[in-house]
Amino acid sequence: MLVARSGADVPDASVTGGASRRPEVVLVGPAPAPSRRVAWGAAADAWQVTLVDGEVAAGVRVLADRLCGRSLGVVLAGGAARSFATIGVLRELEDQGLRIDRLAGTSMGAVVAAAYATTGGGDAFEEVCYAEFVRRKPFNDWAVPARSLSKGVRVRQGLSRGLGADSVFEGLSRQLRVVSVDLTSRERQVHERGGLVDAVLASSRLPVLFPPLPQDDGRLLVDGSVLDNLPTDLLVERDEGPVVAVSIGTGGSGRRPGRPKVPSLGDTLLRTMTIGSGGAIEAAQRCGAWVVAPSSAGTGLLEFHQFDRMVAAGRTAARALLEQAGGALGVVDSGGAADEVPPAGADSALVG
């Protein structure tokens, strides 16, 4: 662990490097500028950068819970409008007294995870999601289909408003990891450093609907759901506490007798893009996660007006999960201390 004053000079990478395990970095004092936080994270190859400005006990609570294996993590799958169910899961968990300190997500799941990490949860979190994806209709900037159906400009604007244009991973009050895919190397890309808006934008860049995002280093980034729609492994690299994985159905539950109904363009696209993520639920279970799958029947890819319906479905699924899990997820008591929880992987998974 590396502890320093927030105003101290960023050390040379050669001074902080060489450790066999990526260190925790704790910066004490007024929050430094985003660029300095990024510099600290890069210099130390930090696992997480924690900011402590004010009461030390409150500032290091999340860090302490992670180190003790008491930190609850939630993984959010993509699924466009259907992923609004993940909002309901998060809201229900927090309303029942659970503290969610670690998040990972793909595609729309990455958007929701980032919004939760930057707003701090609660009504503000849900309002940001509703305002940007229902009121402002960010997918309406249609383009002549040479590279994509949508320009994606309004999505970037919405993310900049909702997350903060200058937000970075370093110093967030919650740990956050999001996933995209590089079309050049055909490999999964994990985003955990630097600019938050660009990372979330890459993770939610659904091919055909949006153009790929070219990078200065030669990568060409698209939606993470192409290869990994439920990146549970990102929250079990270290034994930091229990994990809940929220899976979103695509409507392709198997072959039925008779001639199938041809789905909408959006649903066809979503099912095609997530073929590579087959077995995600089983993989999450192997990671020791509790798996919950809110019902998304009747909601199409871009039917963002179904916001309330999907949030309600997520809450229903979360209540079923809590009933099954009991106190194993670490319910917070009135004194603010979490009950003792078993390490991730100690319990069987639940698919709702």
Coordinates of C-alpha atoms in Angstrom, one line a residue:
M1 CA 0.0 0.0 0.0
L2 CA 1.2 3.5 -0.9
V3 CA 0.0 6.4 1.3
A4 CA 0.8 10.0 0.3
R5 CA -0.3 13.6 0.6
S6 CA -2.6 14.5 -2.3
G7 CA -0.4 17.5 -3.0
A8 CA 2.9 15.6 -3.1
D9 CA 4.9 15.2 -6.3
V10 CA 4.0 12.1 -8.3
P11 CA 6.9 9.6 -7.9
D12 CA 8.8 8.1 -10.8
A13 CA 7.4 4.8 -11.9
S14 CA 10.8 3.1 -11.2
V15 CA 10.3 4.0 -7.5
T16 CA 6.9 2.5 -7.1
G17 CA 7.2 -0.4 -9.5
G18 CA 8.5 -3.9 -9.0
A19 CA 5.9 -5.1 -6.5
S20 CA 4.5 -8.6 -7.1
R21 CA 1.0 -7.3 -6.4
R22 CA -0.5 -4.1 -7.6
P23 CA -0.6 -1.7 -4.7
E24 CA -3.5 0.3 -3.2
V25 CA -2.8 4.1 -3.4
V26 CA -4.3 6.4 -0.8
L27 CA -4.0 10.1 -1.3
V28 CA -4.8 12.2 1.8
G29 CA -6.0 15.8 1.5
P30 CA -8.0 17.9 -0.9
A31 CA -8.8 15.9 -4.1
P32 CA -6.1 16.5 -6.7
A33 CA -6.9 17.3 -10.3
P34 CA -8.0 14.4 -12.5
S35 CA -4.8 14.5 -14.4
R36 CA -2.8 14.1 -11.2
R37 CA -4.9 11.2 -10.0
V38 CA -4.3 9.5 -13.4
A39 CA -0.6 10.1 -13.0
W40 CA -0.5 8.5 -9.5
G41 CA -2.4 5.5 -10.8
A42 CA 0.0 5.0 -13.7
A43 CA 3.2 5.6 -11.7
A44 CA 2.2 3.0 -9.1
D45 CA 0.3 0.7 -11.4
A46 CA -2.3 1.0 -8.8
W47 CA -5.1 -1.5 -8.1
Q48 CA -7.2 1.4 -6.9
V49 CA -6.7 5.1 -6.0
T50 CA -8.5 6.1 -2.9
L51 CA -9.0 9.8 -1.9
V52 CA -9.3 10.7 1.8
D53 CA -10.3 14.3 2.4
G54 CA -11.8 14.8 5.9
E55 CA -12.5 12.0 8.4
V56 CA -10.1 9.2 7.8
A57 CA -12.4 6.4 9.0
A58 CA -15.1 7.4 6.5
G59 CA -12.6 7.9 3.8
V60 CA -11.0 4.5 4.0
R61 CA -14.1 2.5 4.8
V62 CA -14.4 1.1 1.2
L63 CA -10.7 0.2 1.2
A64 CA -10.9 -1.5 4.5
D65 CA -13.9 -3.5 3.5
R66 CA -12.2 -4.7 0.3
L67 CA -9.1 -5.7 2.2
C68 CA -11.2 -7.6 4.7
G69 CA -13.2 -9.4 2.1
R70 CA -16.4 -7.6 3.2
S71 CA -17.0 -5.5 0.0
L72 CA -20.0 -6.2 -2.2
G73 CA -19.4 -6.2 -5.9
V74 CA -22.1 -6.2 -8.7
V75 CA -21.5 -7.1 -12.3
L76 CA -23.9 -5.6 -14.8
A77 CA -24.6 -7.1 -18.2
G78 CA -25.4 -5.2 -21.4
G79 CA -28.8 -5.4 -23.2
A80 CA -29.7 -1.8 -24.2
A81 CA -33.1 -0.8 -22.8
R82 CA -33.4 -4.2 -21.1
S83 CA -30.4 -3.2 -19.0
F84 CA -32.5 -0.7 -17.1
A85 CA -33.3 -3.8 -15.0
T86 CA -29.8 -3.4 -13.5
I87 CA -30.9 0.0 -12.1
G88 CA -33.7 -1.7 -10.2
V89 CA -31.3 -4.4 -8.8
L90 CA -28.9 -1.7 -7.6
R91 CA -31.7 0.4 -6.1
E92 CA -33.3 -2.6 -4.3
L93 CA -30.0 -3.7 -2.9
E94 CA -29.2 -0.3 -1.5
D95 CA -32.7 0.2 -0.2
Q96 CA -32.3 -3.0 1.8
G97 CA -29.2 -1.7 3.5
L98 CA -26.5 -3.1 1.3
R99 CA -23.4 -1.1 0.4
I100 CA -22.2 -1.6 -3.2
D101 CA -18.5 -0.7 -3.4
R102 CA -17.3 -2.6 -6.5
L103 CA -18.8 -2.5 -10.0
A104 CA -18.1 -4.0 -13.4
G105 CA -20.1 -3.8 -16.6
T106 CA -20.4 -4.1 -20.3
S107 CA -22.3 -2.0 -22.8
M108 CA -25.3 -0.5 -21.2
G109 CA -24.3 -2.3 -18.0
A110 CA -21.1 -0.2 -18.1
V111 CA -23.1 3.0 -18.5
V112 CA -25.3 2.1 -15.5
A113 CA -22.2 1.0 -13.4
A114 CA -20.4 4.3 -14.2
A115 CA -23.5 6.4 -13.4
Y116 CA -23.8 4.6 -10.0
A117 CA -20.1 5.1 -9.3
T118 CA -20.2 8.8 -10.0
T119 CA -23.5 9.8 -8.5
G120 CA -23.2 7.8 -5.3
G121 CA -26.5 5.9 -5.9
G122 CA -29.9 6.8 -4.6
D123 CA -32.5 8.9 -6.4
A124 CA -29.8 11.0 -8.1
F125 CA -28.4 7.9 -9.9
E126 CA -31.8 6.8 -11.2
E127 CA -32.7 10.4 -12.3
V128 CA -29.5 10.7 -14.3
C129 CA -30.2 7.5 -16.1
Y130 CA -33.8 8.5 -16.8
A131 CA -32.9 12.0 -18.0
E132 CA -30.2 10.9 -20.4
F133 CA -31.8 7.8 -21.9
V134 CA -35.6 8.6 -21.8
R135 CA -36.0 12.4 -21.8
R136 CA -33.2 13.3 -24.1
K137 CA -33.4 10.3 -26.5
P138 CA -29.7 10.0 -27.3
F139 CA -30.1 7.5 -30.1
N140 CA -32.1 9.8 -32.3
D141 CA -29.1 11.3 -34.2
W142 CA -29.5 9.0 -37.2
A143 CA -26.8 8.9 -39.9
V144 CA -26.6 8.0 -43.5
P145 CA -25.6 4.3 -43.1
A146 CA -22.1 4.3 -44.4
R147 CA -20.3 3.3 -41.1
S148 CA -23.3 3.2 -38.7
L149 CA -27.0 3.9 -38.2
S150 CA -26.3 6.5 -35.6
K151 CA -23.6 9.2 -35.3
G152 CA -23.3 8.6 -31.5
V153 CA -22.7 12.4 -30.8
R154 CA -25.7 12.7 -28.5
V155 CA -24.6 9.6 -26.5
R156 CA -21.2 11.2 -25.9
Q157 CA -22.9 14.4 -24.8
G158 CA -25.2 12.5 -22.5
L159 CA -22.4 10.6 -20.9
S160 CA -20.4 13.8 -20.4
R161 CA -23.4 15.4 -18.6
G162 CA -24.3 12.4 -16.6
L163 CA -20.8 11.2 -15.6
G164 CA -18.9 14.5 -15.7
A165 CA -16.8 15.3 -18.8
D166 CA -13.5 15.3 -16.7
S167 CA -14.3 12.2 -14.6
V168 CA -11.6 9.6 -14.3
F169 CA -11.5 6.1 -12.8
E170 CA -8.8 7.1 -10.3
G171 CA -10.4 8.4 -7.1
L172 CA -13.9 7.2 -7.6
S173 CA -15.7 6.3 -4.4
R174 CA -16.4 2.9 -5.8
Q175 CA -14.1 0.5 -7.7
L176 CA -15.1 0.4 -11.4
R177 CA -14.1 -1.8 -14.4
V178 CA -15.7 -1.7 -17.8
V179 CA -15.1 -3.8 -20.9
S180 CA -14.9 -3.2 -24.7
V181 CA -13.5 -5.2 -27.6
D182 CA -10.7 -4.3 -30.0
L183 CA -11.7 -5.2 -33.6
T184 CA -8.0 -5.1 -34.6
S185 CA -6.7 -7.8 -32.2
R186 CA -10.2 -9.3 -31.5
E187 CA -9.4 -9.2 -27.8
R188 CA -11.3 -8.0 -24.7
Q189 CA -10.2 -4.6 -23.4
V190 CA -10.5 -3.8 -19.7
H191 CA -10.8 -0.1 -18.8
E192 CA -9.9 0.9 -15.3
R193 CA -7.7 4.0 -15.7
G194 CA -8.0 7.4 -17.2
G195 CA -11.0 9.2 -18.8
L196 CA -14.3 7.6 -17.7
V197 CA -16.5 9.0 -20.6
D198 CA -14.3 7.6 -23.3
A199 CA -14.1 4.2 -21.6
V200 CA -17.9 3.9 -21.2
L201 CA -18.4 5.1 -24.7
A202 CA -16.2 2.4 -26.1
S203 CA -17.9 -0.3 -23.9
S204 CA -21.3 0.7 -25.3
R205 CA -20.4 1.1 -28.9
L206 CA -22.7 -1.5 -30.4
P207 CA -21.5 -2.3 -33.9
V208 CA -23.7 -1.2 -36.8
L209 CA -25.7 1.1 -34.5
F210 CA -22.6 3.1 -33.7
P211 CA -19.2 3.5 -35.5
P212 CA -16.2 1.9 -33.8
L213 CA -13.9 4.2 -31.8
P214 CA -10.4 4.5 -33.2
Q215 CA -7.5 4.9 -30.7
D216 CA -4.1 6.6 -31.2
D217 CA -2.4 3.3 -30.3
G218 CA -4.1 1.4 -33.2
R219 CA -7.0 -0.1 -31.4
L220 CA -10.5 0.0 -32.9
L221 CA -13.0 -0.3 -30.0
V222 CA -16.5 -1.6 -30.1
D223 CA -19.1 -2.8 -27.6
G224 CA -17.8 -5.2 -24.9
S225 CA -20.8 -7.5 -25.3
V226 CA -19.3 -8.8 -28.5
L227 CA -17.0 -11.0 -26.5
D228 CA -18.0 -10.7 -22.8
N229 CA -21.4 -9.5 -21.7
L230 CA -21.0 -10.4 -18.0
P231 CA -17.4 -9.8 -17.0
T232 CA -17.6 -11.4 -13.5
D233 CA -14.0 -12.3 -13.5
L234 CA -13.0 -8.7 -13.0
L235 CA -14.4 -8.6 -9.5
V236 CA -13.0 -11.9 -8.3
E237 CA -9.3 -11.4 -9.2
R238 CA -8.9 -10.7 -5.5
D239 CA -10.9 -12.0 -2.6
E240 CA -12.6 -8.7 -1.7
G241 CA -16.1 -10.0 -0.9
P242 CA -19.3 -11.5 -2.4
V243 CA -20.3 -10.7 -5.9
V244 CA -23.7 -10.5 -7.6
A245 CA -23.9 -10.9 -11.4
V246 CA -26.9 -9.4 -13.1
S247 CA -27.6 -11.2 -16.4
I248 CA -29.9 -9.7 -19.1
G249 CA -31.7 -12.0 -21.5
T250 CA -31.7 -11.3 -25.2
G251 CA -34.9 -13.2 -26.0
G252 CA -33.1 -16.1 -27.6
S253 CA -33.9 -18.8 -25.0
G254 CA -33.9 -21.7 -27.4
R255 CA -35.6 -23.3 -30.4
R256 CA -39.4 -23.7 -30.2
P257 CA -41.7 -25.8 -32.4
G258 CA -43.0 -24.2 -35.6
R259 CA -41.9 -21.2 -37.7
P260 CA -40.2 -18.6 -35.4
K261 CA -41.3 -14.9 -35.4
V262 CA -38.7 -12.7 -37.0
P263 CA -37.5 -10.3 -34.4
S264 CA -37.0 -6.5 -34.9
L265 CA -33.8 -5.2 -36.3
G266 CA -32.6 -4.1 -32.9
D267 CA -33.3 -7.5 -31.3
T268 CA -31.6 -9.3 -34.2
L269 CA -28.5 -7.1 -33.7
L270 CA -28.4 -7.6 -29.9
R271 CA -28.8 -11.4 -30.2
T272 CA -26.0 -11.5 -32.9
M273 CA -23.6 -9.4 -30.9
T274 CA -24.0 -11.5 -27.7
I275 CA -23.5 -14.9 -29.3
G276 CA -19.9 -14.7 -28.3
S277 CA -20.9 -14.4 -24.7
G278 CA -22.7 -17.7 -24.5
G279 CA -22.2 -19.5 -21.2
A280 CA -21.8 -16.2 -19.3
I281 CA -24.1 -17.3 -16.5
E282 CA -22.2 -20.6 -16.0
A283 CA -18.9 -18.7 -16.0
A284 CA -20.2 -16.3 -13.3
Q285 CA -21.3 -19.3 -11.2
R286 CA -17.8 -20.8 -11.6
C287 CA -16.5 -17.5 -10.2
G288 CA -18.6 -18.0 -7.1
A289 CA -21.1 -15.2 -7.9
W290 CA -24.7 -15.0 -7.1
V291 CA -26.4 -14.7 -10.4
V292 CA -29.8 -13.0 -10.9
A293 CA -31.6 -12.7 -14.2
P294 CA -34.5 -10.1 -14.2
S295 CA -37.3 -10.7 -16.6
S296 CA -37.0 -8.6 -19.8
A297 CA -39.8 -10.2 -21.9
G298 CA -41.6 -7.7 -24.0
T299 CA -38.9 -5.0 -24.0
G300 CA -37.1 -4.3 -27.2
L301 CA -33.5 -3.1 -27.7
L302 CA -34.3 0.6 -28.1
E303 CA -37.5 0.8 -26.1
F304 CA -36.2 3.1 -23.5
H305 CA -39.7 4.3 -22.7
Q306 CA -40.0 0.9 -20.8
F307 CA -37.7 2.4 -18.2
D308 CA -40.1 2.0 -15.2
R309 CA -41.1 -1.5 -16.2
M310 CA -37.5 -2.7 -16.4
V311 CA -36.5 -1.0 -13.1
A312 CA -39.4 -2.7 -11.5
A313 CA -38.3 -6.1 -12.9
G314 CA -34.9 -5.5 -11.5
R315 CA -36.3 -4.8 -8.1
T316 CA -38.4 -7.9 -8.1
A317 CA -35.4 -10.1 -9.1
A318 CA -33.2 -8.5 -6.4
R319 CA -35.9 -9.2 -3.7
A320 CA -35.8 -12.9 -4.8
L321 CA -32.1 -12.9 -4.6
L322 CA -32.1 -11.4 -1.1
E323 CA -34.6 -13.9 0.1
Q324 CA -32.3 -16.7 -1.2
A325 CA -29.1 -15.2 0.0
G326 CA -30.2 -14.2 3.5
G327 CA -27.4 -12.2 5.2
A328 CA -24.7 -13.6 3.0
L329 CA -24.3 -10.4 1.0
G330 CA -23.4 -8.2 4.0
V331 CA -26.5 -6.2 5.1
V332 CA -25.6 -3.0 6.9
D333 CA -26.8 -2.6 10.4
S334 CA -28.0 0.6 12.0
G335 CA -24.5 1.4 13.3
G336 CA -23.1 1.5 9.8
A337 CA -21.0 -1.7 10.1
A338 CA -21.6 -4.6 7.7
D339 CA -22.4 -8.0 9.1
E340 CA -19.8 -10.6 8.6
V341 CA -20.0 -12.2 5.2
P342 CA -18.4 -15.3 3.7
P343 CA -15.8 -14.8 0.9
A344 CA -16.9 -14.9 -2.7
G345 CA -17.5 -18.3 -3.9
A346 CA -18.8 -19.7 -0.6
D347 CA -22.4 -19.9 -1.7
S348 CA -24.2 -21.4 -4.7
A349 CA -25.5 -19.1 -7.3
L350 CA -29.1 -18.1 -7.9
V351 CA -30.6 -17.6 -11.4
G352 CA -33.9 -15.7 -11.2

